[in-house]
Coordinates of C-alpha atoms and ligand atoms in Angstrom, one line a residue:
X2 CA 124.8 140.5 42.2
X3 CA 122.1 142.0 44.5
X4 CA 123.0 142.1 48.5
X5 CA 120.1 139.4 49.0
X6 CA 121.5 136.8 46.9
X7 CA 125.0 136.9 48.8
X8 CA 122.8 137.4 52.6
X9 CA 121.9 134.0 51.1
X10 CA 125.3 132.0 50.0
X11 CA 126.0 133.9 53.6
X12 CA 123.3 132.1 55.0
X13 CA 124.5 128.9 54.2
X14 CA 128.3 129.3 54.6
X15 CA 126.7 129.6 58.5
X16 CA 125.4 126.2 57.9
X17 CA 128.0 124.5 57.3
X18 CA 129.9 122.8 59.4
X19 CA 132.3 121.0 56.6
X20 CA 135.5 123.0 55.3
X21 CA 135.6 121.9 51.8
X22 CA 131.6 122.7 52.0
X23 CA 132.1 126.8 52.4
X24 CA 134.3 126.9 49.8
X25 CA 131.4 125.4 47.3
X26 CA 129.1 127.4 48.5
X27 CA 131.8 130.7 48.3
X28 CA 133.6 129.4 44.5
X29 CA 129.6 129.0 43.8
X30 CA 128.9 133.0 45.1
X31 CA 131.8 134.6 42.9
X32 CA 131.0 133.1 39.9
X33 CA 127.9 134.7 40.0
X34 CA 129.1 138.4 40.3
X35 CA 131.4 140.6 38.7
X36 CA 134.1 141.9 37.5
X37 CA 132.9 145.4 39.5
X38 CA 132.0 143.9 41.9
X39 CA 134.7 140.6 42.8
X40 CA 136.9 142.8 44.8
X41 CA 134.2 144.1 47.4
X42 CA 132.7 141.2 47.6
X43 CA 136.2 139.6 49.5
X44 CA 136.3 143.0 51.3
X45 CA 132.8 142.2 52.6
X46 CA 133.3 138.8 53.1
X47 CA 136.7 139.6 55.4
X48 CA 134.6 141.9 57.2
X49 CA 136.8 144.7 56.6
X50 CA 136.0 147.3 53.4
X51 CA 139.8 147.4 52.1
X52 CA 142.9 144.7 53.2
X53 CA 144.1 145.3 56.8
X54 CA 146.6 147.3 55.7
X55 CA 144.7 150.5 55.3
X56 CA 143.4 150.5 58.4
X57 CA 139.7 151.7 57.2
X58 CA 137.4 151.5 59.8
X59 CA 134.0 151.8 60.4
X60 CA 133.6 153.5 63.5
X61 CA 130.3 152.0 64.5
X62 CA 129.6 151.0 67.4
X63 CA 127.1 149.1 69.5
X64 CA 125.2 150.9 71.0
X65 CA 124.4 153.1 66.9
X66 CA 123.5 149.7 65.3
X67 CA 121.3 149.7 67.9
X68 CA 119.6 152.8 67.2
X69 CA 119.9 152.3 63.0
X70 CA 117.7 149.1 63.9
X71 CA 115.4 150.9 66.5
X72 CA 114.7 153.2 63.7
X73 CA 114.6 150.3 60.3
X74 CA 112.2 148.6 62.9
X75 CA 110.0 151.4 65.1
X76 CA 111.6 149.3 68.4
X77 CA 112.2 151.8 70.9
X78 CA 116.5 151.3 72.2
X79 CA 115.2 150.0 75.4
X80 CA 112.6 147.2 73.2
X81 CA 115.4 147.1 71.0
X82 CA 118.4 146.1 74.1
X83 CA 116.0 143.9 75.7
X84 CA 115.8 141.7 72.2
X85 CA 119.7 141.8 72.4
X86 CA 120.3 141.1 75.9
X87 CA 118.4 137.8 74.8
X88 CA 119.5 136.4 71.7
X89 CA 123.3 137.6 71.6
X90 CA 123.8 138.4 67.9
X91 CA 122.8 142.0 66.5
X92 CA 122.6 140.3 63.9
X93 CA 120.2 138.1 64.9
X94 CA 118.3 140.9 66.4
X95 CA 117.8 143.4 63.3
X96 CA 116.0 139.7 61.5
X97 CA 113.4 139.6 64.3
X98 CA 113.2 142.6 64.7
X99 CA 112.7 142.8 60.9
X100 CA 110.0 140.2 60.3
X101 CA 107.7 141.8 63.1
X102 CA 108.6 145.3 61.8
X103 CA 106.2 147.4 63.4
X104 CA 106.2 150.6 60.3
X105 CA 104.1 150.2 57.6
X106 CA 105.4 148.0 54.3
X107 CA 106.4 150.9 52.4
X108 CA 107.8 150.0 48.6
X109 CA 111.6 148.2 49.1
X110 CA 114.4 149.2 47.9
X111 CA 116.5 146.2 46.2
X112 CA 120.2 146.7 47.3
X113 CA 122.9 146.0 45.4
X114 CA 126.3 144.3 46.4
X115 CA 128.1 147.2 45.1
X116 CA 125.5 149.7 46.6
X117 CA 125.6 148.6 50.0
X118 CA 129.4 148.0 50.4
X119 CA 129.6 151.6 48.5
X120 CA 127.3 152.7 52.1
X121 CA 129.5 150.6 54.5
X122 CA 131.8 152.7 53.0
X123 CA 130.8 156.2 53.2
X124 CA 129.7 156.1 56.7
X125 CA 133.6 154.4 57.5
X126 CA 134.3 158.2 55.9
X127 CA 132.1 160.1 58.0
X128 CA 133.6 161.8 60.7
X129 CA 133.8 165.0 62.6
X130 CA 130.2 166.3 64.8
X131 CA 127.5 165.5 64.1
X132 CA 128.8 162.4 62.2
X133 CA 127.2 159.6 64.3
X134 CA 124.1 160.3 63.5
X135 CA 125.2 160.2 59.6
X136 CA 126.4 157.1 60.7
X137 CA 123.1 155.5 61.9
X138 CA 121.3 157.5 59.3
X139 CA 122.8 155.2 56.3
X140 CA 122.8 151.9 58.3
X141 CA 118.7 152.1 58.8
X142 CA 118.0 153.1 54.9
X143 CA 119.8 149.7 54.4
X144 CA 117.9 147.4 57.5
X145 CA 114.7 149.8 56.4
X146 CA 114.9 148.2 52.4
X147 CA 115.9 144.8 53.7
X148 CA 113.5 142.0 54.1
X149 CA 115.1 139.8 57.2
X150 CA 118.0 137.8 56.8
X151 CA 120.2 140.4 54.6
X152 CA 119.3 142.8 57.5
X153 CA 121.7 139.9 59.6
X154 CA 124.8 140.5 57.3
X155 CA 124.4 144.6 57.1
X156 CA 124.8 145.2 60.8
X157 CA 127.6 142.2 61.7
X158 CA 130.1 144.0 58.8
X159 CA 130.3 146.7 60.2
X160 CA 130.4 145.3 63.6
X161 CA 133.2 143.1 62.8
X162 CA 130.9 139.5 63.9
X163 CA 129.8 138.2 60.0
X164 CA 130.1 134.7 61.9
X165 CA 131.7 133.0 58.4
X166 CA 135.1 131.4 59.4
X167 CA 136.6 132.0 56.4
X168 CA 140.4 132.6 56.1
X169 CA 142.9 133.6 53.6
X170 CA 143.9 129.8 52.2
X171 CA 139.7 128.7 52.3
X172 CA 139.4 131.9 49.6
X173 CA 142.3 132.0 47.3
X174 CA 141.0 127.8 46.8
X175 CA 137.5 129.4 46.3
X176 CA 138.5 131.6 44.0
X177 CA 140.5 128.6 42.6
X178 CA 137.4 127.3 41.5
X179 CA 135.6 129.9 40.6
X180 CA 137.7 130.9 37.7
X181 CA 138.9 128.2 36.8
X182 CA 137.3 124.9 38.6
X183 CA 139.9 122.9 40.0
X184 CA 141.8 124.0 43.0
X185 CA 145.4 123.0 40.9
X186 CA 145.5 127.0 40.4
X187 CA 144.9 127.6 44.6
X188 CA 149.2 128.4 44.2
X189 CA 149.8 131.2 41.9
X190 CA 147.1 133.2 43.7
X191 CA 148.5 131.8 46.5
X192 CA 151.8 133.7 45.9
X193 CA 150.0 136.5 44.5
X194 CA 148.6 137.3 47.9
X195 CA 151.7 136.7 49.6
X196 CA 153.7 139.9 47.0
X197 CA 150.4 142.0 47.7
X198 CA 148.8 141.2 50.7
X199 CA 145.4 141.3 49.9
X200 CA 143.0 139.2 48.5
X201 CA 140.6 141.4 46.8
X202 CA 143.0 143.0 44.7
X203 CA 144.3 139.3 43.0
X204 CA 140.3 138.5 43.0
X205 CA 139.7 141.7 40.4
X206 CA 142.9 140.5 38.8
X207 CA 142.4 137.1 37.9
X208 CA 139.1 137.7 36.7
X209 CA 140.3 141.2 34.8
X210 CA 143.1 139.8 33.7
X211 CA 142.9 135.5 33.5
X212 CA 145.2 133.1 35.5
X213 CA 147.3 134.6 33.0
X214 CA 147.6 138.0 34.2
X215 CA 148.2 136.3 37.8
X216 CA 150.8 134.5 36.9
X217 CA 152.9 137.5 35.7
X218 CA 151.6 138.7 39.3
X219 CA 154.0 141.6 40.3
X220 CA 155.4 143.5 43.5
X221 CA 153.7 146.7 43.4
X222 CA 154.3 149.9 45.3
X223 CA 153.0 150.6 48.9
X224 CA 151.3 146.8 49.1
X225 CA 153.6 144.9 51.7
X226 CA 154.7 141.7 50.0
X227 CA 153.6 139.5 52.8
X228 CA 157.5 139.4 55.2
X229 CA 160.3 135.7 54.4
X230 CA 159.5 133.6 57.5
X231 CA 162.7 132.2 59.6
X232 CA 163.2 128.1 59.9
X233 CA 164.3 127.2 63.4
X234 CA 167.1 124.3 63.9
X235 CA 169.6 124.3 67.7
X236 CA 173.1 123.7 66.8
X237 CA 175.7 125.4 64.2
X238 CA 176.7 122.3 62.7
X239 CA 172.9 121.2 61.7
X240 CA 171.9 124.9 60.1
X241 CA 175.1 124.2 58.1
X242 CA 174.7 120.8 57.1
X243 CA 171.4 122.2 55.9
X244 CA 172.9 124.7 54.2
X245 CA 175.0 123.4 52.2
X246 CA 178.4 123.2 53.9
X247 CA 178.3 127.8 53.8
X248 CA 176.1 130.9 53.9
X249 CA 175.6 133.6 55.6
X250 CA 175.3 134.3 58.7
X251 CA 173.3 137.8 60.4
X252 CA 172.9 139.0 63.7
X253 CA 169.1 138.6 65.2
X254 CA 168.6 142.0 66.6
X255 CA 165.0 142.1 68.5
X256 CA 162.6 145.1 67.7
X257 CA 160.6 146.1 65.3
X258 CA 160.4 144.2 61.7
X259 CA 159.8 147.4 59.5
X260 CA 158.8 147.9 55.6
X261 CA 159.6 150.0 53.8
X262 CA 157.8 151.3 50.7
X263 CA 159.4 154.5 49.0
X264 CA 158.6 155.9 45.6
X265 CA 159.2 159.7 45.0
X266 CA 159.1 161.7 48.1
X267 CA 156.4 159.2 50.1
X268 CA 156.6 157.1 52.3
X269 CA 155.1 153.7 54.1
X270 CA 157.0 152.3 56.8
X271 CA 155.0 148.5 57.6
X272 CA 154.8 145.9 60.1
X273 CA 154.9 142.6 59.9
X274 CA 151.3 142.4 60.6
X275 CA 151.8 145.1 57.5
X276 CA 150.2 147.6 59.2
X277 CA 150.3 150.9 58.0
X278 CA 153.3 152.4 60.4
X279 CA 154.3 155.0 59.3
X280 CA 153.7 157.1 62.1
X281 CA 155.7 155.7 64.3
X282 CA 159.2 156.2 62.9
X283 CA 159.1 160.0 61.4
X284 CA 162.7 159.8 61.6
X285 CA 163.0 156.0 59.9
X286 CA 160.5 157.5 57.2
X287 CA 163.2 160.5 57.1
X288 CA 165.7 158.7 56.6
X289 CA 164.7 156.7 53.5
X290 CA 164.4 159.9 52.1
X291 CA 166.9 160.7 53.0
X292 CA 170.0 158.1 52.4
X293 CA 168.8 156.3 50.3
X294 CA 170.6 155.5 46.8
X295 CA 167.3 154.4 44.7
X296 CA 164.2 156.9 43.5
X297 CA 162.5 153.4 44.4
X298 CA 162.6 150.8 47.1
X299 CA 160.8 148.2 48.7
X300 CA 163.6 146.7 51.9
X301 CA 163.2 145.5 55.1
X302 CA 164.9 145.4 58.6
X303 CA 164.6 145.8 62.0
X304 CA 163.9 149.1 63.9
X305 CA 165.6 149.5 67.4
X306 CA 167.3 152.5 70.1
X307 CA 170.5 152.2 70.1
X308 CA 172.5 153.7 72.4
X309 CA 175.2 155.9 70.7
X310 CA 177.3 156.5 74.5
X311 CA 177.7 153.0 74.8
X312 CA 176.9 151.3 71.3
X313 CA 174.2 148.7 73.5
X314 CA 171.2 148.4 71.7
X315 CA 169.3 149.0 74.8
X316 CA 166.5 146.3 75.5
X317 CA 163.6 145.2 73.8
X318 CA 161.1 147.0 76.3
X319 CA 163.3 149.8 76.0
X320 CA 162.2 150.3 72.5
X321 CA 159.1 149.5 72.8
X322 CA 158.0 152.5 74.3
X323 CA 158.6 154.2 71.1
X324 CA 155.8 151.5 69.9
X325 CA 153.3 153.7 72.3
X326 CA 151.2 156.4 69.8
X327 CA 152.5 159.6 72.0
X328 CA 154.5 162.1 72.1
X329 CA 156.4 160.1 69.3
X330 CA 157.9 163.1 68.0
X331 CA 160.0 163.6 71.9
X332 CA 160.2 159.8 72.1
X333 CA 161.8 160.2 68.9
X334 CA 164.8 162.8 69.8
X335 CA 165.6 160.9 73.0
X336 CA 165.6 157.5 72.1
X337 CA 167.1 158.3 68.2
X338 CA 165.9 155.1 66.4
X339 CA 168.1 152.6 63.8
X340 CA 166.8 150.3 61.1
X341 CA 169.1 147.8 60.8
X342 CA 168.8 147.0 56.9
X343 CA 168.9 143.4 56.5
X344 CA 167.2 142.7 52.7
X345 CA 166.0 144.0 49.6
X346 CA 163.1 143.3 47.4
X347 CA 163.2 146.7 44.7
X348 CA 164.9 148.8 43.6
X349 CA 165.5 151.1 40.6
X350 CA 161.6 150.1 38.4
X351 CA 163.2 146.3 39.2
X352 CA 162.9 143.5 41.4
X353 CA 165.0 141.6 43.6
X354 CA 162.0 139.1 44.5
X355 CA 164.2 136.6 42.2
X356 CA 167.4 137.4 42.4
X357 CA 169.5 134.9 45.0
X358 CA 170.4 136.6 48.3
X359 CA 173.9 137.6 48.0
X360 CA 172.7 139.9 44.7
X361 CA 170.9 141.8 46.9
X362 CA 172.3 142.5 49.6
X363 CA 175.2 143.7 47.7
X364 CA 173.3 145.8 46.3
X365 CA 170.9 146.8 49.4
X366 CA 175.5 147.7 50.6
X367 CA 175.2 150.0 47.9
X368 CA 172.2 151.8 48.1
X369 CA 173.2 152.3 51.6
X370 CA 175.9 153.7 51.6
X371 CA 177.7 155.8 53.9
X372 CA 173.2 156.5 55.9
X373 CA 174.3 156.5 59.2
X374 CA 170.4 156.3 60.2
X375 CA 169.6 152.4 58.7
X376 CA 172.8 150.8 57.8
X377 CA 172.5 147.6 57.0
X378 CA 172.8 144.3 59.4
X379 CA 175.9 142.6 61.1
X380 CA 177.1 139.6 59.2
X381 CA 179.8 137.2 58.3
X382 CA 180.3 134.5 56.0
X383 CA 181.2 131.3 57.3
X384 CA 181.6 127.7 56.2
X385 CA 182.6 126.5 60.3
X386 CA 180.4 126.0 62.8
X387 CA 183.3 127.5 65.2
X388 CA 182.9 130.1 63.4
X389 CA 179.3 130.4 63.7
X390 CA 179.0 130.0 67.2
X391 CA 181.4 131.9 68.1
X392 CA 179.2 135.5 66.2
X393 CA 176.3 133.6 67.9
X394 CA 177.3 134.0 71.3
X395 CA 179.3 137.1 71.0
X396 CA 175.7 138.9 69.6
X397 CA 174.7 137.3 72.7
X398 CA 177.0 138.8 75.3
X399 CA 176.5 142.2 73.0
X400 CA 172.4 141.3 74.5
X401 CA 170.7 140.5 70.9
X402 CA 168.7 137.5 70.9
X403 CA 171.1 135.2 68.8
X404 CA 171.5 134.4 64.1
X405 CA 169.7 133.7 61.5
X406 CA 171.5 132.2 59.3
X407 CA 170.3 132.9 55.2
X408 CA 171.4 130.5 52.5
X409 CA 173.7 133.1 49.9
X410 CA 171.2 131.6 47.1
X411 CA 167.9 131.8 47.3
X412 CA 165.7 133.9 46.2
X413 CA 163.3 136.4 49.2
X414 CA 160.3 133.8 49.7
X415 CA 157.0 136.3 50.9
X416 CA 154.9 134.7 53.6
X417 CA 156.6 131.2 53.9
X418 CA 158.2 130.1 57.2
X419 CA 161.0 128.3 54.8
X420 CA 164.8 126.9 55.0
X421 CA 166.8 129.8 53.5
X422 CA 166.9 131.5 56.4
X423 CA 167.3 130.3 59.2
X424 CA 167.1 131.4 63.5
X425 CA 169.0 130.2 66.0
X426 CA 167.7 131.8 69.6
X427 CA 169.4 131.8 73.0
X428 CA 166.5 129.8 75.7
X429 CA 166.6 129.5 78.9
X430 CA 166.1 126.9 82.2
X431 CA 162.7 125.3 82.4
X432 CA 160.9 127.3 79.4
X433 CA 160.5 127.1 75.5
X434 CA 162.8 130.2 73.6
X435 CA 160.0 130.8 71.2
X436 CA 156.9 132.4 72.7
X437 CA 153.6 130.1 69.9
X438 CA 150.8 132.9 68.8
X439 CA 147.9 130.2 69.6
X440 CA 144.0 131.1 67.6
X441 CA 141.2 131.0 70.4
X442 CA 138.8 128.6 69.4
X443 CA 136.5 128.9 72.1
X444 CA 136.1 130.1 75.8
X445 CA 135.6 128.7 79.3
X446 CA 133.3 130.5 81.9
X447 CA 134.9 130.2 85.6
X448 CA 134.7 127.7 88.0
X449 CA 135.4 127.2 91.8
X450 CA 137.1 130.3 92.9
X451 CA 135.9 132.1 89.7
X452 CA 132.9 131.1 89.4
X453 CA 131.0 135.0 89.7
X454 CA 133.0 135.2 85.9
X455 CA 132.2 134.5 82.6
X456 CA 135.0 134.0 81.0
X457 CA 137.5 130.7 83.2
X458 CA 139.9 130.0 80.4
X459 CA 140.4 129.1 76.8
X460 CA 140.5 126.5 74.3
X461 CA 143.3 127.5 72.1
X462 CA 144.4 125.8 68.7
X463 CA 147.7 126.5 66.0
X464 CA 147.4 126.6 62.2
X465 CA 147.5 123.4 59.8
X466 CA 148.0 125.5 56.9
X467 CA 147.7 121.9 55.0
X468 CA 145.2 120.8 56.4
X469 CA 143.5 124.3 56.3
X470 CA 141.8 123.8 60.0
X471 CA 143.1 125.3 63.7
X472 CA 143.8 121.6 65.9
X473 CA 143.8 121.8 69.8
X474 CA 147.3 122.7 71.4
X475 CA 145.6 123.6 75.0
X476 CA 143.3 125.0 77.7
X477 CA 144.8 128.0 78.7
X478 CA 144.4 129.6 82.2
X479 CA 147.0 131.5 83.8
X480 CA 148.2 134.8 83.2
X481 CA 145.5 137.3 82.4
X482 CA 145.0 140.2 85.0
X483 CA 141.7 141.1 85.4
X484 CA 141.7 144.1 83.0
X485 CA 142.3 141.2 80.3
X486 CA 139.7 138.3 81.1
X487 CA 136.8 141.3 80.6
X488 CA 138.4 142.0 77.5
X489 CA 138.1 138.6 76.4
X490 CA 134.4 137.5 77.5
X491 CA 133.2 140.8 75.5
X492 CA 135.4 140.4 72.5
X493 CA 133.9 136.2 72.4
X494 CA 131.2 136.4 73.7
X495 CA 129.7 138.5 71.0
X496 CA 131.1 135.5 68.0
X497 CA 131.1 132.7 70.2
X498 CA 128.5 129.6 68.6
X499 CA 126.6 126.6 70.0
X500 CA 127.9 124.3 66.9
X501 CA 131.9 123.9 66.2
X502 CA 133.4 126.2 63.3
X503 CA 133.9 124.6 60.5
X504 CA 137.4 124.8 60.2
X505 CA 137.8 124.3 63.3
X506 CA 139.1 120.8 64.6
X507 CA 139.1 119.0 68.4
X508 CA 138.4 117.2 70.7
X509 CA 138.1 118.8 73.5
X510 CA 134.3 121.0 73.3
X511 CA 134.5 124.6 75.4
X512 CA 131.4 126.2 77.0
X513 CA 131.1 128.3 73.7
X514 CA 133.3 128.3 70.5
X515 CA 134.4 131.0 68.5
X516 CA 135.0 131.7 65.4
X517 CA 139.5 132.2 64.6
X518 CA 139.3 135.6 64.8
X519 CA 141.8 136.8 67.7
X520 CA 145.3 135.6 69.0
X521 CA 147.1 135.5 71.6
X522 CA 150.5 135.3 72.6
X523 CA 151.8 132.7 75.0
X524 CA 154.8 130.8 76.7
X525 CA 155.0 128.1 78.0
X526 CA 157.3 125.5 79.7
X527 CA 157.5 122.8 77.1
X528 CA 155.8 121.1 74.1
X529 CA 154.3 117.4 75.6
X530 CA 151.9 114.8 74.7
X531 CA 148.7 114.1 74.9
X532 CA 145.9 112.7 74.2
X533 CA 143.4 115.4 74.1
X534 CA 144.4 117.9 71.1
X535 CA 144.2 117.7 67.8
X536 CA 147.5 119.5 66.7
X537 CA 149.5 116.8 64.6
X538 CA 147.8 113.8 65.9
X539 CA 149.1 110.1 64.7
X540 CA 149.3 107.6 65.9
X541 CA 151.6 106.3 68.4
X542 CA 154.5 103.8 68.8
X543 CA 151.9 102.3 72.1
X544 CA 149.3 101.5 69.4
X545 CA 147.3 105.6 70.8
X546 CA 146.8 108.2 69.2
X547 CA 147.8 111.3 70.8
X548 CA 149.1 114.9 69.2
X549 CA 151.1 118.0 70.9
X550 CA 150.1 119.8 73.7
X551 CA 151.8 122.9 75.6
X552 CA 152.8 121.9 79.2
X553 CA 152.3 125.0 81.5
X554 CA 150.5 127.7 79.9
X555 CA 150.4 131.4 80.2
X556 CA 148.9 134.8 78.4
X557 CA 152.0 136.8 78.8
X558 CA 151.8 140.7 78.5
X559 CA 150.4 143.7 78.6
X560 CA 149.8 143.2 74.7
X561 CA 149.3 139.5 74.6
X562 CA 145.6 140.0 73.5
X563 CA 146.3 140.4 69.1
X564 CA 143.8 141.7 67.0
X565 CA 145.8 143.2 64.6
X566 CA 147.6 139.5 63.9
X567 CA 145.1 137.1 61.4
X568 CA 144.8 133.8 62.9
X569 CA 146.0 132.3 59.9
X570 CA 150.2 133.9 61.3
X571 CA 149.1 132.1 64.8
X572 CA 152.0 129.1 65.3
X573 CA 152.0 126.3 62.6
X574 CA 151.2 123.0 63.4
X575 CA 154.7 121.8 61.8
X576 CA 156.3 124.3 63.2
X577 CA 155.5 122.7 67.5
X578 CA 156.1 119.5 66.2
X579 CA 160.6 120.7 65.5
X580 CA 160.3 123.2 68.0
X581 CA 159.0 119.6 70.1
X582 CA 162.5 118.0 68.1
X583 CA 164.1 120.5 69.2
X584 CA 163.5 120.6 72.3
X585 CA 166.1 117.3 73.7
X586 CA 168.6 119.0 71.9
X587 CA 168.4 122.4 73.3
X588 CA 171.5 125.1 74.6
X589 CA 170.3 126.1 77.5
X590 CA 171.5 128.9 79.4
X591 CA 172.4 129.8 82.9
Ligands
ATP611 P1 160.6 135.9 66.5 O1 160.0 136.2 67.3 O2 161.8 135.1 66.7 O3 161.5 136.7 66.2 P2 159.0 136.0 64.4 O4 158.0 134.4 64.0 O5 158.4 137.1 65.0 O6 160.1 134.9 65.1 P3 161.0 134.4 62.4 O7 160.6 135.1 60.5 O8 160.4 133.8 62.5 O9 159.8 135.3 63.0 O10 162.5 135.3 62.9 C1 163.6 135.9 62.0 C2 162.3 137.0 62.7 O11 163.8 138.1 63.3 C3 161.7 138.3 61.6 O12 160.5 138.7 62.2 C4 162.8 139.3 62.0 O13 161.6 139.7 62.5 C5 163.4 139.2 63.6 N1 165.5 140.1 62.5 C6 166.1 140.1 63.7 N2 168.0 140.4 63.2 C7 167.1 139.9 61.8 C8 167.9 139.4 60.2 N3 169.5 139.9 61.1 N4 167.5 138.3 59.2 C9 165.5 137.9 59.4 N5 165.8 138.9 60.3 C10 165.9 138.6 61.3

């Protein structure tokens, strides 16, 4: 496929205001691609070169893209910059200047999708002295031979500003339609995706081996499994009832979730967000090699610091120091970390994904026998709500977050929040016990005392998985530091749009819309009903319509703006509804 053809599909995608329209357009694009092109087209459309866990970055700054545009069109850097100030979008500037290029038209080479992808890969791989000029030259060559509209996407792609608005679910549905003519295989594809976190790979397997191959998809070493997640309930009685009268109850540790893959001498550790964080945990990687009795294994646990002298787990804030990438070696000595293992997915050449929890747990204990750095989580098996309650209280007294109850018979359910795991956490007076992750879908200009700022707050949404839509839940105007405000203004102004993005459902209109791309973590006092928001919106007893909203939301912490988390991983509408129901019964600690 020529890149110019793909660019035409992108133009259509950008113009459509309906989610179903997006799926049909992208399915058409996939249908006209060859097997070799599928994974590349998927990565390109996601705005990446490889799955996120590979951590590959373009390393191309805006100034460099401006220079590439200038070289390819014969304008000066200043003229290019002036056009950018006007358009607010370097892709549009590239397209503008290309259409009135000052250079003599030359014989144009028509690049294929694969050629463009390979050049972009080269741009990302070029490093060291002189690399800046090489990157600029590679990009300018592509722009020089493009005919207008392609230039828009050639520039936006390496800057991470495609503005297409397709999410994982949208891509999976398009794949199903492109290959089978209907949406029904979306779930089969999603299951495969949950096992490998790599949409390009799933697409390639589908196009190469048909849906049969995708049905037989297995976990793969060094491709992270999307983590199982826990539902929540407020009391031990309710948990036991839901679990059929008997279950395992593990302590809930508040550290870093680690998914460890080990094969031969190679170890990779993935975070809850599926980033490769191996270099942050040298002592755990080392222990995996030395202490685990298996040649290959995939298992997970919570990494946290532990004070050997007092036998206490250190608070989250102290553990977090470890996360800072600097001085890892030194910190490893000062704060030895432990990995509290709680699940097993693969060992000795066998997948444990479909085995019952109790089987996985027993095997995990066997493989960790005698280990000291990696130890199995503390747990009980009980049919008594009183015993569960006592275990919960003891955990909280030990400075832990609470408990996670586990269904003894359940398989490992990748990438989903299910009642096979149920958490119960301590909560504080006047606050929701959980922070909430929301997607930014719009923003406001400063008003009143903030009138001089280009940033006055956010419009936030949660994800409705069934509808594959983002539903608004709150305006967010407090908790920002000045640094965060200017950071947000800078990030968001680059992806703002005039029209509401196709997958956003909103009754309020912010000053600017943005494609769901960034995630922020907020804390709120409670969840309330509101006629203004679309989260879980439905008819009320009095005949009016209302959705759910956050009361007194504020941004929390220095690391509240998270570009590491994909927008589909924010809290879901169904969770918000559950939290709302739970609020009424919630336990309160003094
Ligand atoms: P939270 O903020 O409550 O950790 P979450 O969305 O990150 O929420 P959940 O699946 O809702 O994750 O809750 C389970 C989380 O608790 C896991 O992600 C894991 O990091 C952590 N955890 C700590 N101890 C355990 C345990 N024994 N079993 C399972 N998960 C545990």
